[in-house]
Amino acid sequence: MAAKNYKIAVIPGDGTGPEVVNEGLKVLKAAAEKFDFTFSTENFNWGGANYLATGETLPADFKERLEKFDAVLLGAIGHPDVKPGILEKGVLLKLRFDLDQYINLRPVKLYPGVECPLKGKTPEDIDYVVVRENSGGVYTGMGGASLKGTPHEVAIQDMVYNRFQVDRCLRFAFEQVYKRHSKDKPWRGLSPEDIKAGKIGQLTLCGKTNVLTYVFDLWDRAFHEMAAEYPEVKLGYCHVDATCMWMVKNPEWFDVIVTENMFGDIITDLGAITQGGMGIAAGGNINPDGISMFEPIGGSAPKYTGKNVINPLAAIAAVGMMLDFLGEKKAAAAIDRGVAFVTGNKLASMAAGKMGYSTTEVGDLMVEQVKGC
Ligand code: IPM
Ligand code: MN
């Protein structure tokens, strides 16, 4: 079979984005050589610096330009000289919405050797994924303001969902359970009774059915209706506030969590810090039928820009997720093992400037791991 060739659109973005993306691409090159595929990249300079220079967040034809690619790799978007909201809405969220990347998949995985702020928790305990709905909720910006600037100012921002959005997100989340586990390799958190009942893993709906009685009534009904199609999945439900508590106290209780957009935004920052912080947390904005975009979930970290001190592992893990999504499972697994080796045996810390290695040296360590695996 001819080796596959992947066309990757690269948006290095702002701040430390380009530095971490470079390391990601270095590892991608090593993986391609090792696992017999090829790739080409094209860079797009969208982000804060481009906005300040041109007044444009994304060009009008960005969608047509990106649709020629198999995936997008994003560094970071954010610039200290640009007012909050402009780049977030004009670049990052516009990419997610217009490319209909309706899933934001965020693994929360504690790698060996990584300092965890949760007392007594080990990599055994922290290994789950959050499926964040990525196309709806308050993020769609429905609402408005009136009487602005007066004491009677009104501001409304609605949490809007339709059944279609909820169903497609739940579908992806149920499927994740089967992607992670099987009858032969069930989730470690299941009880002997669960196994006996034929369960292989667990899906927890994170909501707020006690207050958001319209939106989460919809989610909850859709969840239970769809569950009938997935008898091997053990169902769980947590209110979002309790989810935060359990993510700290008993992260081992989670396998796959599914939730709406803003709850997912919030709980995945909490998840990221439990796995060692933004230096290591990666995510994928996924359109299963279109073009997906992979990113380190930290920001542009302007104060570390150009210093060769930022941790590139999140961007490298994002490359791993991208390869998994493209079907290069072995390459993805090699990167994952490489990250575990490098955190477990090399890095002193996940924090910028404290790794004991520079950004480029961490990339080199990963290249070595991928080549030698
Ligand atoms: C994230 C970020 C974005 C979000 C911001 C930058 C718009 O926090 O990717 O989690 O809220 O989704
Ligand atoms: Mn966020």
Coordinates of C-alpha atoms and ligand atoms in Angstrom, one line a residue:
M1 CA 0.0 0.0 0.0
A2 CA 1.3 3.4 -0.9
A3 CA 2.4 5.5 2.0
K4 CA -0.2 8.1 2.9
N5 CA 0.5 11.8 2.5
Y6 CA -1.1 14.3 4.8
K7 CA -1.6 17.9 4.1
I8 CA -1.3 19.9 7.4
A9 CA -2.3 23.5 7.7
V10 CA -0.2 25.2 10.4
I11 CA -1.3 28.2 12.3
P12 CA 1.6 29.0 14.6
G13 CA -0.2 32.0 16.0
D14 CA 1.1 34.3 18.7
G15 CA 3.6 34.4 21.5
T16 CA 5.2 31.1 22.2
G17 CA 2.8 29.4 19.6
P18 CA 5.4 29.3 16.8
E19 CA 8.1 27.8 19.2
V20 CA 6.0 25.0 20.4
V21 CA 4.6 24.3 16.9
N22 CA 8.1 24.0 15.6
E23 CA 8.8 21.2 18.1
G24 CA 5.6 19.5 17.3
L25 CA 6.5 19.5 13.6
K26 CA 10.0 18.2 14.4
V27 CA 8.3 15.2 16.2
L28 CA 5.8 14.8 13.3
K29 CA 8.8 14.5 10.9
A30 CA 10.4 11.9 13.0
A31 CA 7.1 10.0 13.2
A32 CA 6.6 10.2 9.5
E33 CA 10.1 8.7 8.8
K34 CA 9.6 6.0 11.4
F35 CA 6.1 5.0 10.4
D36 CA 6.2 5.4 6.7
F37 CA 3.9 8.3 5.9
T38 CA 4.6 11.7 4.4
F39 CA 3.2 15.1 5.0
S40 CA 3.4 18.6 3.7
T41 CA 2.7 21.8 5.6
E42 CA 1.6 25.3 4.7
N43 CA 1.8 28.1 7.2
F44 CA -1.0 30.6 7.8
N45 CA 0.0 33.7 9.7
W46 CA -3.4 34.4 11.3
G47 CA -3.4 35.7 14.9
G48 CA -2.7 38.8 16.9
A49 CA 0.4 40.2 15.1
N50 CA -1.4 39.8 11.7
Y51 CA -4.5 41.5 13.1
L52 CA -2.5 44.5 14.4
A53 CA -0.7 44.8 11.1
T54 CA -3.8 44.4 8.8
G55 CA -6.9 44.9 10.9
E56 CA -8.1 41.5 9.8
T57 CA -8.7 38.5 12.1
L58 CA -9.2 35.8 9.4
P59 CA -9.4 36.4 5.6
A60 CA -12.8 36.0 4.0
D61 CA -11.8 32.8 2.2
F62 CA -10.2 31.1 5.2
K63 CA -12.6 28.2 5.0
E64 CA -12.0 27.4 1.4
R65 CA -8.3 27.6 2.0
L66 CA -8.3 25.3 4.9
E67 CA -10.7 22.7 3.4
K68 CA -7.9 21.5 1.2
F69 CA -6.1 20.1 4.2
D70 CA -6.4 16.9 6.2
A71 CA -5.9 18.7 9.6
V72 CA -4.9 22.0 11.2
L73 CA -2.2 22.4 13.8
L74 CA -2.6 25.5 15.9
G75 CA -0.1 27.1 18.2
A76 CA -1.7 29.8 20.3
I77 CA -3.9 32.8 19.6
G78 CA -3.7 35.8 21.9
H79 CA -1.8 39.1 22.0
P80 CA -1.3 41.5 24.9
D81 CA -2.0 44.6 22.7
V82 CA -5.3 43.3 21.4
K83 CA -8.5 43.8 23.4
P84 CA -9.9 40.6 24.9
G85 CA -12.6 39.0 22.7
I86 CA -11.4 40.1 19.3
L87 CA -8.9 37.3 18.6
E88 CA -10.8 34.8 20.6
K89 CA -14.0 35.4 18.7
G90 CA -12.4 36.5 15.4
V91 CA -9.9 33.7 15.1
L92 CA -10.2 30.7 17.4
L93 CA -13.9 30.5 17.9
K94 CA -14.6 31.4 14.2
L95 CA -12.3 28.6 13.1
R96 CA -14.2 26.2 15.5
F97 CA -17.6 27.3 14.5
D98 CA -17.2 27.8 10.7
L99 CA -15.4 24.5 10.3
D100 CA -18.1 23.0 12.5
Q101 CA -15.6 21.4 14.8
Y102 CA -18.4 20.4 17.1
I103 CA -16.3 18.4 19.5
N104 CA -13.5 19.6 21.8
L105 CA -11.8 16.5 22.9
R106 CA -9.5 17.1 25.9
P107 CA -7.7 14.2 27.5
V108 CA -6.8 14.6 31.2
K109 CA -3.9 12.3 31.7
L110 CA -1.3 12.4 34.4
Y111 CA 2.0 11.3 32.9
P112 CA 4.6 9.6 35.1
G113 CA 7.0 12.0 36.8
V114 CA 4.7 14.9 36.5
E115 CA 4.0 16.8 39.7
C116 CA 0.3 16.6 40.5
P117 CA -1.3 19.1 42.8
L118 CA -3.7 16.4 44.1
K119 CA -2.4 14.7 47.1
G120 CA -1.6 11.0 46.7
K121 CA -2.8 10.7 43.1
T122 CA -0.8 8.8 40.5
P123 CA -1.0 8.3 36.7
E124 CA -3.3 5.3 37.6
D125 CA -5.9 7.7 39.0
I126 CA -5.9 10.4 36.4
D127 CA -6.7 9.2 33.0
Y128 CA -10.0 10.3 31.4
V129 CA -11.2 12.4 28.6
V130 CA -13.6 15.3 28.5
V131 CA -15.8 15.6 25.5
R132 CA -16.7 19.3 25.4
E133 CA -19.5 20.3 23.1
N134 CA -17.9 22.9 20.9
S135 CA -20.5 24.5 18.7
G136 CA -23.3 25.8 20.9
G137 CA -24.3 27.0 24.4
V138 CA -23.4 30.6 25.5
Y139 CA -20.5 30.6 23.1
T140 CA -22.8 31.1 20.1
G141 CA -23.3 34.6 21.5
M142 CA -27.0 34.8 21.2
G143 CA -28.3 37.6 23.3
G144 CA -27.7 41.3 23.4
A145 CA -27.5 44.4 25.6
S146 CA -29.7 47.4 26.0
L147 CA -29.6 50.7 28.0
K148 CA -25.8 50.2 27.9
G149 CA -24.0 52.5 30.3
T150 CA -27.0 53.3 32.3
P151 CA -27.9 52.0 35.8
H152 CA -30.6 49.9 34.1
E153 CA -28.3 48.2 31.6
V154 CA -29.5 44.8 30.5
A155 CA -27.2 42.1 29.3
I156 CA -28.3 38.7 28.0
Q157 CA -26.3 35.8 26.8
D158 CA -28.3 32.7 26.2
M159 CA -27.3 29.0 26.6
V160 CA -28.8 27.7 23.4
Y161 CA -28.9 24.1 22.3
N162 CA -30.8 22.1 19.8
R163 CA -31.4 18.4 19.8
F164 CA -29.2 17.9 16.8
Q165 CA -26.2 19.5 18.5
V166 CA -26.8 17.5 21.7
D167 CA -27.2 14.2 19.9
R168 CA -24.1 14.5 17.7
C169 CA -22.0 15.4 20.8
L170 CA -23.4 12.5 22.8
R171 CA -22.9 10.1 19.9
F172 CA -19.2 11.0 19.8
A173 CA -18.9 10.7 23.6
F174 CA -20.5 7.2 23.7
E175 CA -18.2 6.1 20.8
Q176 CA -15.2 7.4 22.9
V177 CA -15.9 4.7 25.5
Y178 CA -15.5 2.0 22.8
K179 CA -12.4 3.7 21.5
R180 CA -10.8 3.5 24.9
H181 CA -12.0 0.1 26.1
S182 CA -13.2 -3.2 25.0
K183 CA -14.6 -6.4 26.5
D184 CA -11.0 -7.7 26.7
K185 CA -9.7 -4.5 28.2
P186 CA -12.5 -2.9 30.3
W187 CA -12.0 0.3 32.1
R188 CA -10.1 -0.2 35.4
G189 CA -12.8 1.7 37.4
L190 CA -15.5 -0.9 36.8
S191 CA -16.7 -3.1 39.7
P192 CA -16.9 -6.9 39.3
E193 CA -20.7 -6.5 39.1
D194 CA -20.3 -4.0 36.2
I195 CA -18.1 -6.4 34.4
K196 CA -20.5 -9.2 35.0
A197 CA -23.2 -7.0 33.6
G198 CA -21.1 -6.6 30.4
K199 CA -19.9 -3.0 30.9
I200 CA -16.7 -1.9 29.3
G201 CA -16.4 1.7 30.4
Q202 CA -18.3 4.7 31.7
L203 CA -19.8 7.9 30.3
T204 CA -20.6 10.7 32.8
L205 CA -22.9 13.5 31.8
C206 CA -21.8 16.7 33.5
G207 CA -24.7 19.1 33.7
K208 CA -26.8 21.2 36.0
T209 CA -30.2 19.5 35.8
N210 CA -31.2 21.1 39.1
V211 CA -31.1 24.7 37.8
L212 CA -30.8 24.7 34.0
T213 CA -34.0 22.8 33.8
Y214 CA -34.5 23.5 30.1
V215 CA -31.1 22.9 28.6
F216 CA -30.1 19.9 30.8
D217 CA -33.5 18.4 30.6
L218 CA -32.8 18.2 26.9
W219 CA -29.3 16.8 27.4
D220 CA -30.4 14.3 30.1
R221 CA -33.3 12.9 28.0
A222 CA -31.1 12.6 24.9
F223 CA -28.4 11.0 27.0
H224 CA -30.7 8.3 28.3
E225 CA -32.4 7.7 25.0
M226 CA -29.1 7.2 23.2
A227 CA -27.8 5.0 26.0
A228 CA -30.2 2.2 24.9
E229 CA -27.9 1.8 21.9
Y230 CA -24.8 1.4 24.0
P231 CA -25.6 -1.3 26.6
E232 CA -21.8 -1.8 27.4
V233 CA -21.5 1.8 28.7
K234 CA -22.1 2.4 32.4
L235 CA -23.9 5.7 32.8
G236 CA -23.0 8.4 35.3
Y237 CA -24.3 11.9 36.0
C238 CA -22.7 14.8 38.0
H239 CA -23.7 18.4 38.3
V240 CA -21.0 20.6 37.1
D241 CA -20.1 21.9 40.5
A242 CA -19.8 18.4 41.9
T243 CA -17.8 17.4 38.9
C244 CA -15.2 19.9 39.9
M245 CA -15.1 18.5 43.4
W246 CA -14.7 14.9 42.2
M247 CA -12.1 15.8 39.6
V248 CA -10.0 17.0 42.6
K249 CA -11.0 14.4 45.2
N250 CA -11.6 11.3 43.1
P251 CA -10.4 11.7 39.5
E252 CA -10.2 7.9 39.2
W253 CA -14.0 7.9 39.1
F254 CA -14.0 9.3 35.6
D255 CA -13.6 7.6 32.3
V256 CA -15.3 9.8 29.7
I257 CA -17.1 13.0 30.7
V258 CA -19.5 14.7 28.3
T259 CA -20.7 18.3 28.8
E260 CA -21.8 21.5 27.2
N261 CA -19.4 24.1 25.9
M262 CA -18.8 26.5 28.7
F263 CA -18.9 23.9 31.5
G264 CA -16.4 22.0 29.4
D265 CA -14.2 25.1 29.1
I266 CA -14.1 25.5 32.8
I267 CA -13.7 21.9 33.9
T268 CA -10.9 21.3 31.4
D269 CA -8.7 24.0 32.8
L270 CA -9.2 22.3 36.2
G271 CA -8.4 19.0 34.5
A272 CA -5.3 20.5 32.9
I273 CA -3.9 21.6 36.2
T274 CA -4.4 18.2 37.8
Q275 CA -2.3 16.7 35.0
G276 CA 0.5 19.1 35.5
G277 CA -0.7 22.3 33.8
M278 CA -0.8 24.0 30.4
G279 CA 2.6 22.7 29.4
I280 CA 1.3 19.2 28.9
A281 CA -2.5 19.6 28.1
A282 CA -3.5 19.1 24.5
G283 CA -6.9 19.1 22.8
G284 CA -8.6 18.5 19.5
N285 CA -11.3 20.5 17.9
I286 CA -13.0 17.8 15.9
N287 CA -15.3 17.7 13.0
P288 CA -15.5 13.9 12.4
D289 CA -16.7 14.6 8.8
G290 CA -14.6 17.6 8.1
I291 CA -11.4 19.3 9.0
S292 CA -10.2 19.1 12.6
M293 CA -7.8 21.3 14.5
F294 CA -5.4 20.3 17.2
E295 CA -3.8 22.6 19.7
P296 CA -2.0 22.8 23.0
I297 CA -4.7 24.2 25.3
G298 CA -2.5 26.8 27.0
G299 CA -2.3 30.3 25.7
S300 CA 0.3 32.4 24.0
A301 CA 2.4 33.0 27.1
P302 CA 3.8 36.4 25.9
K303 CA 6.3 36.7 28.8
Y304 CA 8.1 33.6 27.7
T305 CA 8.1 34.4 24.0
G306 CA 11.4 33.8 22.2
K307 CA 13.2 32.6 25.3
N308 CA 13.3 28.9 24.3
V309 CA 11.9 28.0 27.8
I310 CA 8.3 27.1 27.1
N311 CA 7.2 23.5 27.4
P312 CA 6.4 22.1 24.0
L313 CA 5.0 18.8 25.2
A314 CA 1.4 20.0 24.9
A315 CA 1.9 20.9 21.3
I316 CA 3.7 17.6 20.7
A317 CA 0.8 15.7 22.4
A318 CA -1.5 17.7 20.1
V319 CA 0.4 16.3 17.1
G320 CA -0.1 12.8 18.7
M321 CA -3.8 13.4 18.8
M322 CA -3.8 14.6 15.2
L323 CA -2.0 11.5 14.1
D324 CA -4.5 9.3 16.0
F325 CA -7.3 11.1 14.4
L326 CA -5.7 10.7 10.9
G327 CA -5.5 7.0 11.5
E328 CA -1.8 6.8 12.2
K329 CA -2.4 4.8 15.4
K330 CA 1.1 3.5 15.8
A331 CA 2.7 6.9 15.4
A332 CA 0.2 8.4 17.9
A333 CA 1.0 5.6 20.4
A334 CA 4.7 6.2 20.0
I335 CA 4.4 9.9 20.7
D336 CA 2.3 9.1 23.8
R337 CA 4.9 6.6 25.1
G338 CA 7.6 9.2 24.3
V339 CA 5.9 11.8 26.3
A340 CA 5.6 9.4 29.2
F341 CA 9.3 8.5 28.9
V342 CA 10.4 12.2 28.8
T343 CA 8.2 13.3 31.7
G344 CA 9.1 10.2 33.7
N345 CA 12.8 10.2 33.1
K346 CA 14.0 13.6 31.9
L347 CA 12.1 16.8 32.8
A348 CA 12.5 18.3 36.2
S349 CA 9.2 20.2 35.9
M350 CA 6.4 20.9 33.4
A351 CA 6.7 24.7 34.0
A352 CA 8.3 27.1 31.6
G353 CA 12.0 27.7 32.5
K354 CA 12.0 24.9 35.0
M355 CA 12.2 21.8 32.8
G356 CA 15.9 21.4 33.1
Y357 CA 15.9 21.5 29.3
S358 CA 15.1 24.2 26.7
T359 CA 12.1 24.1 24.4
T360 CA 14.1 22.8 21.5
E361 CA 15.9 20.2 23.7
V362 CA 12.6 18.8 24.8
G363 CA 11.7 18.5 21.1
D364 CA 15.0 16.7 20.5
L365 CA 14.3 14.3 23.4
M366 CA 11.0 13.5 21.8
V367 CA 12.5 13.0 18.4
E368 CA 14.9 10.5 19.9
Q369 CA 12.1 8.6 21.6
V370 CA 10.0 8.4 18.5
K371 CA 12.9 7.3 16.3
G372 CA 14.1 4.7 18.8
C373 CA 10.7 3.2 19.7
Ligands
IPM1 C1 -10.1 27.3 25.3 C2 -10.0 28.8 25.5 C3 -11.0 29.4 24.6 C4 -12.4 28.9 25.0 C5 -11.0 31.0 24.5 C6 -9.6 31.5 24.3 C7 -12.0 31.5 23.6 O1 -10.2 29.2 26.8 O2 -9.8 26.8 24.3 O3 -10.5 26.6 26.3 O4 -13.0 29.5 25.8 O5 -12.8 28.0 24.4
MN2 MN -10.5 27.5 28.1

